[in-house]
Amino acid sequence: QSVLTQPPSVSAAPGQKVTISCSGSSSNIGNNYVSWYQHLPGTAPKLLIYDNNKRPSGIPDRFSGSKSGTSATLGITGLHTGDEADYYCATWDSSLTAEVFGGGTKLTVL
Amino acid sequence: QVQLVQSGAEVKKPGASVKVSCKASGYTFTSYYVHWVRLAPGQGLEWMGVINPSDTSATYAQKFQGRVTMARDTSATTVYMALSSLRSEDTAVYYCARDRPILVGATPVFEYWGQGTLVIVSS
């Protein structure tokens, strides 16, 4: 059971938009920044969003992040098959003194 | 450019130990925390701990305390993660990941990742 709760899977058609939620508590999301990572099988995870809504260099603006209270959301617009991957939210948990990840959400582009 | 190159795959028997290396290049080694994260089959990403290469201080996830040790060799710009008393549930791909510049109180951000090291624990 992960400290951060994500839906196991989401799906949408090519060209459409999808959102992935990440729910936590005051000891993690509520008081710390959230990051999002994309993981394609056989590769290393890739940073998509950090500090709730910032994109590293090279990440297209199709990817966006937001945070409200103890929840965070990753948005992806203009979906294409190359976006099919597992997506993870992450943040620091001040009570556990540990970095915590969501359980991961598998995105399918139908 | 920043690179993290990990050691090769390992096959270990239950009860044994494994040591995975992560050689860093392209940046000032002592200025950035390095974390270890693993991905077991059918599971999600799991944080194991972090080491400060400037002073070797480390913080471990409670789940691994007593079994994991993180160390560094400054001259070799290499970080190591050792896990003992291996069991089948430790079969996973282990990643090292570099954080952003060391800042007190900053939330970790895994900007760069190693390629991963597969560790198989099987009798």
PDB file of C-alpha atoms in Angstrom:
ATOM      1  CA  GLN A   1       0.000   0.000   0.000  1.00  0.00           C
ATOM      2  CA  SER A   2       1.595   3.245  -1.180  1.00  0.00           C
ATOM      3  CA  VAL A   3       1.580   6.400   0.919  1.00  0.00           C
ATOM      4  CA  LEU A   4       0.457   8.362  -2.149  1.00  0.00           C
ATOM      5  CA  THR A   5      -2.657   7.154  -3.957  1.00  0.00           C
ATOM      6  CA  GLN A   6      -2.873   7.097  -7.750  1.00  0.00           C
ATOM      7  CA  PRO A   7      -5.419   5.442 -10.033  1.00  0.00           C
ATOM      8  CA  PRO A   8      -4.001   2.165 -11.363  1.00  0.00           C
ATOM      9  CA  SER A   9      -4.804   3.038 -14.949  1.00  0.00           C
ATOM     10  CA  VAL A  10      -6.164   5.754 -17.226  1.00  0.00           C
ATOM     11  CA  SER A  11      -6.830   5.793 -20.936  1.00  0.00           C
ATOM     12  CA  ALA A  12      -7.691   8.250 -23.664  1.00  0.00           C
ATOM     13  CA  ALA A  13      -7.661   8.528 -27.428  1.00  0.00           C
ATOM     14  CA  PRO A  14      -4.795   9.985 -29.458  1.00  0.00           C
ATOM     15  CA  GLY A  15      -4.898  13.765 -29.479  1.00  0.00           C
ATOM     16  CA  GLN A  16      -7.001  13.937 -26.336  1.00  0.00           C
ATOM     17  CA  LYS A  17      -6.116  15.074 -22.822  1.00  0.00           C
ATOM     18  CA  VAL A  18      -5.752  12.994 -19.677  1.00  0.00           C
ATOM     19  CA  THR A  19      -5.204  13.805 -16.018  1.00  0.00           C
ATOM     20  CA  ILE A  20      -3.634  11.616 -13.356  1.00  0.00           C
ATOM     21  CA  SER A  21      -4.358  12.312  -9.714  1.00  0.00           C
ATOM     22  CA  CYS A  22      -2.125  11.792  -6.692  1.00  0.00           C
ATOM     23  CA  SER A  23      -3.576  11.979  -3.211  1.00  0.00           C
ATOM     24  CA  GLY A  24      -1.588  12.257  -0.001  1.00  0.00           C
ATOM     25  CA  SER A  25      -1.670  13.953   3.364  1.00  0.00           C
ATOM     26  CA  SER A  26      -0.381  16.963   5.274  1.00  0.00           C
ATOM     27  CA  SER A  27       2.883  15.190   6.078  1.00  0.00           C
ATOM     28  CA  ASN A  28       3.762  14.773   2.412  1.00  0.00           C
ATOM     29  CA  ILE A  29       1.974  16.564  -0.430  1.00  0.00           C
ATOM     30  CA  GLY A  30       0.405  19.106   1.895  1.00  0.00           C
ATOM     31  CA  ASN A  31       3.763  20.556   2.917  1.00  0.00           C
ATOM     32  CA  ASN A  32       6.260  19.541   0.255  1.00  0.00           C
ATOM     33  CA  TYR A  33       6.771  19.887  -3.469  1.00  0.00           C
ATOM     34  CA  VAL A  34       5.565  17.160  -5.823  1.00  0.00           C
ATOM     35  CA  SER A  35       7.458  15.619  -8.737  1.00  0.00           C
ATOM     36  CA  TRP A  36       6.199  13.413 -11.550  1.00  0.00           C
ATOM     37  CA  TYR A  37       8.134  10.710 -13.387  1.00  0.00           C
ATOM     38  CA  GLN A  38       7.481   8.779 -16.588  1.00  0.00           C
ATOM     39  CA  HIS A  39       8.690   5.204 -16.828  1.00  0.00           C
ATOM     40  CA  LEU A  40       8.857   3.227 -20.037  1.00  0.00           C
ATOM     41  CA  PRO A  41       9.673  -0.494 -19.669  1.00  0.00           C
ATOM     42  CA  GLY A  42      13.355  -1.229 -19.945  1.00  0.00           C
ATOM     43  CA  THR A  43      14.418   2.368 -19.456  1.00  0.00           C
ATOM     44  CA  ALA A  44      15.229   4.594 -16.515  1.00  0.00           C
ATOM     45  CA  PRO A  45      12.446   6.790 -15.122  1.00  0.00           C
ATOM     46  CA  LYS A  46      12.349  10.310 -16.519  1.00  0.00           C
ATOM     47  CA  LEU A  47      11.596  13.525 -14.632  1.00  0.00           C
ATOM     48  CA  LEU A  48       8.574  15.289 -16.121  1.00  0.00           C
ATOM     49  CA  ILE A  49       7.514  17.808 -13.476  1.00  0.00           C
ATOM     50  CA  TYR A  50       9.178  19.107 -10.309  1.00  0.00           C
ATOM     51  CA  ASP A  51       8.218  21.631  -7.627  1.00  0.00           C
ATOM     52  CA  ASN A  52       4.550  20.934  -8.415  1.00  0.00           C
ATOM     53  CA  ASN A  53       4.430  22.585 -11.823  1.00  0.00           C
ATOM     54  CA  LYS A  54       7.902  23.175 -13.287  1.00  0.00           C
ATOM     55  CA  ARG A  55       9.169  21.380 -16.362  1.00  0.00           C
ATOM     56  CA  PRO A  56      12.828  20.452 -16.832  1.00  0.00           C
ATOM     57  CA  SER A  57      14.510  21.541 -20.006  1.00  0.00           C
ATOM     58  CA  GLY A  58      13.388  19.382 -22.918  1.00  0.00           C
ATOM     59  CA  ILE A  59      10.001  18.389 -21.515  1.00  0.00           C
ATOM     60  CA  PRO A  60       7.263  19.679 -23.835  1.00  0.00           C
ATOM     61  CA  ASP A  61       4.509  21.926 -22.511  1.00  0.00           C
ATOM     62  CA  ARG A  62       1.997  19.151 -23.234  1.00  0.00           C
ATOM     63  CA  PHE A  63       2.920  18.019 -19.735  1.00  0.00           C
ATOM     64  CA  SER A  64       1.698  20.108 -16.793  1.00  0.00           C
ATOM     65  CA  GLY A  65       1.441  19.750 -13.039  1.00  0.00           C
ATOM     66  CA  SER A  66      -0.638  21.308 -10.312  1.00  0.00           C
ATOM     67  CA  LYS A  67      -1.178  20.934  -6.586  1.00  0.00           C
ATOM     68  CA  SER A  68      -4.039  21.820  -4.273  1.00  0.00           C
ATOM     69  CA  GLY A  69      -3.957  20.998  -0.582  1.00  0.00           C
ATOM     70  CA  THR A  70      -2.982  17.355  -0.199  1.00  0.00           C
ATOM     71  CA  SER A  71      -3.530  16.369  -3.835  1.00  0.00           C
ATOM     72  CA  ALA A  72      -1.588  16.836  -7.039  1.00  0.00           C
ATOM     73  CA  THR A  73      -2.452  16.331 -10.683  1.00  0.00           C
ATOM     74  CA  LEU A  74      -0.464  15.585 -13.818  1.00  0.00           C
ATOM     75  CA  GLY A  75      -2.012  16.679 -17.099  1.00  0.00           C
ATOM     76  CA  ILE A  76      -1.006  15.486 -20.547  1.00  0.00           C
ATOM     77  CA  THR A  77      -2.491  16.998 -23.699  1.00  0.00           C
ATOM     78  CA  GLY A  78      -2.169  16.002 -27.350  1.00  0.00           C
ATOM     79  CA  LEU A  79      -1.716  12.343 -26.468  1.00  0.00           C
ATOM     80  CA  HIS A  80       0.146  10.015 -28.781  1.00  0.00           C
ATOM     81  CA  THR A  81       1.124   6.379 -28.523  1.00  0.00           C
ATOM     82  CA  GLY A  82       4.608   7.327 -27.375  1.00  0.00           C
ATOM     83  CA  ASP A  83       3.077   8.590 -24.132  1.00  0.00           C
ATOM     84  CA  GLU A  84       2.038   5.072 -23.136  1.00  0.00           C
ATOM     85  CA  ALA A  85       3.972   4.481 -19.938  1.00  0.00           C
ATOM     86  CA  ASP A  86       3.710   4.273 -16.178  1.00  0.00           C
ATOM     87  CA  TYR A  87       3.510   7.605 -14.368  1.00  0.00           C
ATOM     88  CA  TYR A  88       4.527   8.144 -10.758  1.00  0.00           C
ATOM     89  CA  CYS A  89       4.063  11.035  -8.375  1.00  0.00           C
ATOM     90  CA  ALA A  90       6.599  11.547  -5.603  1.00  0.00           C
ATOM     91  CA  THR A  91       7.308  13.824  -2.682  1.00  0.00           C
ATOM     92  CA  TRP A  92       9.052  13.946   0.679  1.00  0.00           C
ATOM     93  CA  ASP A  93       7.165  12.707   3.710  1.00  0.00           C
ATOM     94  CA  SER A  94       8.217  14.712   6.748  1.00  0.00           C
ATOM     95  CA  SER A  95       6.794  12.180   9.223  1.00  0.00           C
ATOM     96  CA  LEU A  96       8.473   9.179   7.626  1.00  0.00           C
ATOM     97  CA  THR A  97      11.639  11.145   6.789  1.00  0.00           C
ATOM     98  CA  ALA A  98      11.540   9.445   3.428  1.00  0.00           C
ATOM     99  CA  GLU A  99      10.792  10.053  -0.194  1.00  0.00           C
ATOM    100  CA  VAL A 100       7.488   8.427  -1.087  1.00  0.00           C
ATOM    101  CA  PHE A 101       6.063   7.426  -4.451  1.00  0.00           C
ATOM    102  CA  GLY A 102       2.556   6.806  -5.637  1.00  0.00           C
ATOM    103  CA  GLY A 103       1.724   3.296  -6.774  1.00  0.00           C
ATOM    104  CA  GLY A 104       1.971   4.329 -10.404  1.00  0.00           C
ATOM    105  CA  THR A 105      -0.625   4.866 -13.126  1.00  0.00           C
ATOM    106  CA  LYS A 106      -0.503   3.017 -16.422  1.00  0.00           C
ATOM    107  CA  LEU A 107      -1.499   5.263 -19.300  1.00  0.00           C
ATOM    108  CA  THR A 108      -3.005   3.633 -22.378  1.00  0.00           C
ATOM    109  CA  VAL A 109      -3.499   5.654 -25.534  1.00  0.00           C
ATOM    110  CA  LEU A 110      -6.292   3.861 -27.350  1.00  0.00           C
TER     111      LEU A 110
ATOM    112  CA  GLN B   1      26.987  16.011 -19.715  1.00  0.00           C
ATOM    113  CA  VAL B   2      25.784  14.392 -16.512  1.00  0.00           C
ATOM    114  CA  GLN B   3      26.068  10.609 -16.547  1.00  0.00           C
ATOM    115  CA  LEU B   4      25.422   7.922 -13.978  1.00  0.00           C
ATOM    116  CA  VAL B   5      26.745   4.519 -15.039  1.00  0.00           C
ATOM    117  CA  GLN B   6      25.835   1.531 -12.913  1.00  0.00           C
ATOM    118  CA  SER B   7      27.444  -1.871 -12.531  1.00  0.00           C
ATOM    119  CA  GLY B   8      26.131  -4.953 -14.271  1.00  0.00           C
ATOM    120  CA  ALA B   9      23.431  -7.441 -13.411  1.00  0.00           C
ATOM    121  CA  GLU B  10      23.843  -9.760 -10.435  1.00  0.00           C
ATOM    122  CA  VAL B  11      22.403 -13.130  -9.491  1.00  0.00           C
ATOM    123  CA  LYS B  12      22.505 -13.916  -5.792  1.00  0.00           C
ATOM    124  CA  LYS B  13      21.290 -16.662  -3.515  1.00  0.00           C
ATOM    125  CA  PRO B  14      18.949 -15.949  -0.605  1.00  0.00           C
ATOM    126  CA  GLY B  15      20.862 -14.720   2.415  1.00  0.00           C
ATOM    127  CA  ALA B  16      23.710 -13.301   0.353  1.00  0.00           C
ATOM    128  CA  SER B  17      24.665  -9.649  -0.106  1.00  0.00           C
ATOM    129  CA  VAL B  18      24.971  -7.496  -3.206  1.00  0.00           C
ATOM    130  CA  LYS B  19      26.873  -4.280  -3.867  1.00  0.00           C
ATOM    131  CA  VAL B  20      25.847  -2.033  -6.756  1.00  0.00           C
ATOM    132  CA  SER B  21      28.014   0.835  -7.950  1.00  0.00           C
ATOM    133  CA  CYS B  22      27.041   4.104  -9.624  1.00  0.00           C
ATOM    134  CA  LYS B  23      29.822   6.091 -11.283  1.00  0.00           C
ATOM    135  CA  ALA B  24      29.060   9.774 -11.710  1.00  0.00           C
ATOM    136  CA  SER B  25      30.556  12.138 -14.250  1.00  0.00           C
ATOM    137  CA  GLY B  26      29.884  15.533 -15.771  1.00  0.00           C
ATOM    138  CA  TYR B  27      29.290  17.447 -12.533  1.00  0.00           C
ATOM    139  CA  THR B  28      30.818  18.263  -9.136  1.00  0.00           C
ATOM    140  CA  PHE B  29      30.418  14.946  -7.336  1.00  0.00           C
ATOM    141  CA  THR B  30      30.213  16.352  -3.797  1.00  0.00           C
ATOM    142  CA  SER B  31      27.571  18.969  -4.561  1.00  0.00           C
ATOM    143  CA  TYR B  32      24.588  16.694  -5.147  1.00  0.00           C
ATOM    144  CA  TYR B  33      22.818  14.035  -3.125  1.00  0.00           C
ATOM    145  CA  VAL B  34      22.501  10.605  -4.732  1.00  0.00           C
ATOM    146  CA  HIS B  35      19.437   8.465  -4.049  1.00  0.00           C
ATOM    147  CA  TRP B  36      18.721   4.787  -4.636  1.00  0.00           C
ATOM    148  CA  VAL B  37      15.333   3.661  -5.938  1.00  0.00           C
ATOM    149  CA  ARG B  38      14.234   0.176  -6.896  1.00  0.00           C
ATOM    150  CA  LEU B  39      11.529  -1.289  -9.111  1.00  0.00           C
ATOM    151  CA  ALA B  40      10.434  -4.847  -8.392  1.00  0.00           C
ATOM    152  CA  PRO B  41       8.433  -6.912 -10.907  1.00  0.00           C
ATOM    153  CA  GLY B  42       4.799  -5.886 -10.817  1.00  0.00           C
ATOM    154  CA  GLN B  43       5.487  -3.227  -8.196  1.00  0.00           C
ATOM    155  CA  GLY B  44       5.990   0.522  -8.199  1.00  0.00           C
ATOM    156  CA  LEU B  45       9.039   2.662  -7.591  1.00  0.00           C
ATOM    157  CA  GLU B  46      10.400   2.364  -4.069  1.00  0.00           C
ATOM    158  CA  TRP B  47      12.838   4.755  -2.413  1.00  0.00           C
ATOM    159  CA  MET B  48      15.647   3.091  -0.491  1.00  0.00           C
ATOM    160  CA  GLY B  49      17.712   5.973   0.777  1.00  0.00           C
ATOM    161  CA  VAL B  50      20.046   8.855   0.045  1.00  0.00           C
ATOM    162  CA  ILE B  51      23.701   9.658   0.568  1.00  0.00           C
ATOM    163  CA  ASN B  52      25.435  13.014   0.781  1.00  0.00           C
ATOM    164  CA  PRO B  53      28.707  12.462  -1.082  1.00  0.00           C
ATOM    165  CA  SER B  54      30.338  15.467   0.598  1.00  0.00           C
ATOM    166  CA  ASP B  55      30.288  13.962   4.100  1.00  0.00           C
ATOM    167  CA  THR B  56      28.998  10.356   3.603  1.00  0.00           C
ATOM    168  CA  SER B  57      25.949  10.983   5.769  1.00  0.00           C
ATOM    169  CA  ALA B  58      23.016   8.838   4.702  1.00  0.00           C
ATOM    170  CA  THR B  59      19.317   8.437   5.388  1.00  0.00           C
ATOM    171  CA  TYR B  60      17.678   5.100   4.781  1.00  0.00           C
ATOM    172  CA  ALA B  61      14.049   4.112   4.355  1.00  0.00           C
ATOM    173  CA  GLN B  62      12.815   2.400   7.498  1.00  0.00           C
ATOM    174  CA  LYS B  63      12.050  -0.755   5.532  1.00  0.00           C
ATOM    175  CA  PHE B  64      15.729  -1.241   4.677  1.00  0.00           C
ATOM    176  CA  GLN B  65      17.415  -0.038   7.861  1.00  0.00           C
ATOM    177  CA  GLY B  66      19.834  -2.639   9.122  1.00  0.00           C
ATOM    178  CA  ARG B  67      20.166  -4.229   5.677  1.00  0.00           C
ATOM    179  CA  VAL B  68      21.312  -1.367   3.449  1.00  0.00           C
ATOM    180  CA  THR B  69      24.520   0.630   3.451  1.00  0.00           C
ATOM    181  CA  MET B  70      25.360   3.504   1.139  1.00  0.00           C
ATOM    182  CA  ALA B  71      28.903   4.703   0.677  1.00  0.00           C
ATOM    183  CA  ARG B  72      31.013   6.764  -1.705  1.00  0.00           C
ATOM    184  CA  ASP B  73      34.507   6.959  -3.083  1.00  0.00           C
ATOM    185  CA  THR B  74      35.249  10.593  -3.849  1.00  0.00           C
ATOM    186  CA  SER B  75      38.397   9.883  -5.854  1.00  0.00           C
ATOM    187  CA  ALA B  76      36.428   7.512  -8.080  1.00  0.00           C
ATOM    188  CA  THR B  77      33.287   9.714  -8.090  1.00  0.00           C
ATOM    189  CA  THR B  78      31.341   6.567  -7.346  1.00  0.00           C
ATOM    190  CA  VAL B  79      28.477   5.832  -4.995  1.00  0.00           C
ATOM    191  CA  TYR B  80      27.757   2.326  -3.729  1.00  0.00           C
ATOM    192  CA  MET B  81      24.655   0.633  -2.385  1.00  0.00           C
ATOM    193  CA  ALA B  82      25.014  -2.633  -0.508  1.00  0.00           C
ATOM    194  CA  LEU B  83      22.019  -4.753   0.485  1.00  0.00           C
ATOM    195  CA  SER B  84      22.422  -7.772   2.756  1.00  0.00           C
ATOM    196  CA  SER B  85      20.309 -10.756   3.813  1.00  0.00           C
ATOM    197  CA  LEU B  86      18.793 -10.909   0.366  1.00  0.00           C
ATOM    198  CA  ARG B  87      15.444 -12.589  -0.168  1.00  0.00           C
ATOM    199  CA  SER B  88      13.426 -13.298  -3.286  1.00  0.00           C
ATOM    200  CA  GLU B  89      11.391 -10.134  -2.745  1.00  0.00           C
ATOM    201  CA  ASP B  90      14.567  -8.115  -3.312  1.00  0.00           C
ATOM    202  CA  THR B  91      14.614  -9.168  -6.964  1.00  0.00           C
ATOM    203  CA  ALA B  92      14.354  -5.820  -8.723  1.00  0.00           C
ATOM    204  CA  VAL B  93      16.030  -3.240 -10.905  1.00  0.00           C
ATOM    205  CA  TYR B  94      18.023  -0.876  -8.712  1.00  0.00           C
ATOM    206  CA  TYR B  95      18.567   2.708  -9.857  1.00  0.00           C
ATOM    207  CA  CYS B  96      20.795   5.473  -8.589  1.00  0.00           C
ATOM    208  CA  ALA B  97      19.448   8.973  -9.157  1.00  0.00           C
ATOM    209  CA  ARG B  98      21.063  12.366  -8.737  1.00  0.00           C
ATOM    210  CA  ASP B  99      19.200  15.072  -6.858  1.00  0.00           C
ATOM    211  CA  ARG B 100      19.386  18.795  -7.476  1.00  0.00           C
ATOM    212  CA  PRO B 101      22.108  20.826  -5.680  1.00  0.00           C
ATOM    213  CA  ILE B 102      22.392  20.134  -1.971  1.00  0.00           C
ATOM    214  CA  LEU B 103      20.098  22.555  -0.119  1.00  0.00           C
ATOM    215  CA  VAL B 104      18.842  22.199   3.408  1.00  0.00           C
ATOM    216  CA  GLY B 105      15.156  21.435   3.412  1.00  0.00           C
ATOM    217  CA  ALA B 106      14.740  21.051  -0.336  1.00  0.00           C
ATOM    218  CA  THR B 107      12.349  18.387  -1.598  1.00  0.00           C
ATOM    219  CA  PRO B 108      14.280  15.766  -3.593  1.00  0.00           C
ATOM    220  CA  VAL B 109      14.109  15.888  -7.360  1.00  0.00           C
ATOM    221  CA  PHE B 110      15.596  13.017  -9.328  1.00  0.00           C
ATOM    222  CA  GLU B 111      16.977  14.870 -12.326  1.00  0.00           C
ATOM    223  CA  TYR B 112      19.312  12.205 -13.638  1.00  0.00           C
ATOM    224  CA  TRP B 113      19.127   8.433 -13.385  1.00  0.00           C
ATOM    225  CA  GLY B 114      21.503   5.555 -13.898  1.00  0.00           C
ATOM    226  CA  GLN B 115      20.580   2.887 -16.410  1.00  0.00           C
ATOM    227  CA  GLY B 116      19.547   0.459 -13.683  1.00  0.00           C
ATOM    228  CA  THR B 117      21.054  -2.755 -12.336  1.00  0.00           C
ATOM    229  CA  LEU B 118      19.030  -5.945 -12.302  1.00  0.00           C
ATOM    230  CA  VAL B 119      19.496  -8.000  -9.158  1.00  0.00           C
ATOM    231  CA  ILE B 120      17.965 -11.468  -9.151  1.00  0.00           C
ATOM    232  CA  VAL B 121      17.701 -13.367  -5.890  1.00  0.00           C
ATOM    233  CA  SER B 122      17.105 -17.043  -6.495  1.00  0.00           C
ATOM    234  CA  SER B 123      18.163 -20.354  -5.045  1.00  0.00           C
TER     235      SER B 123
END
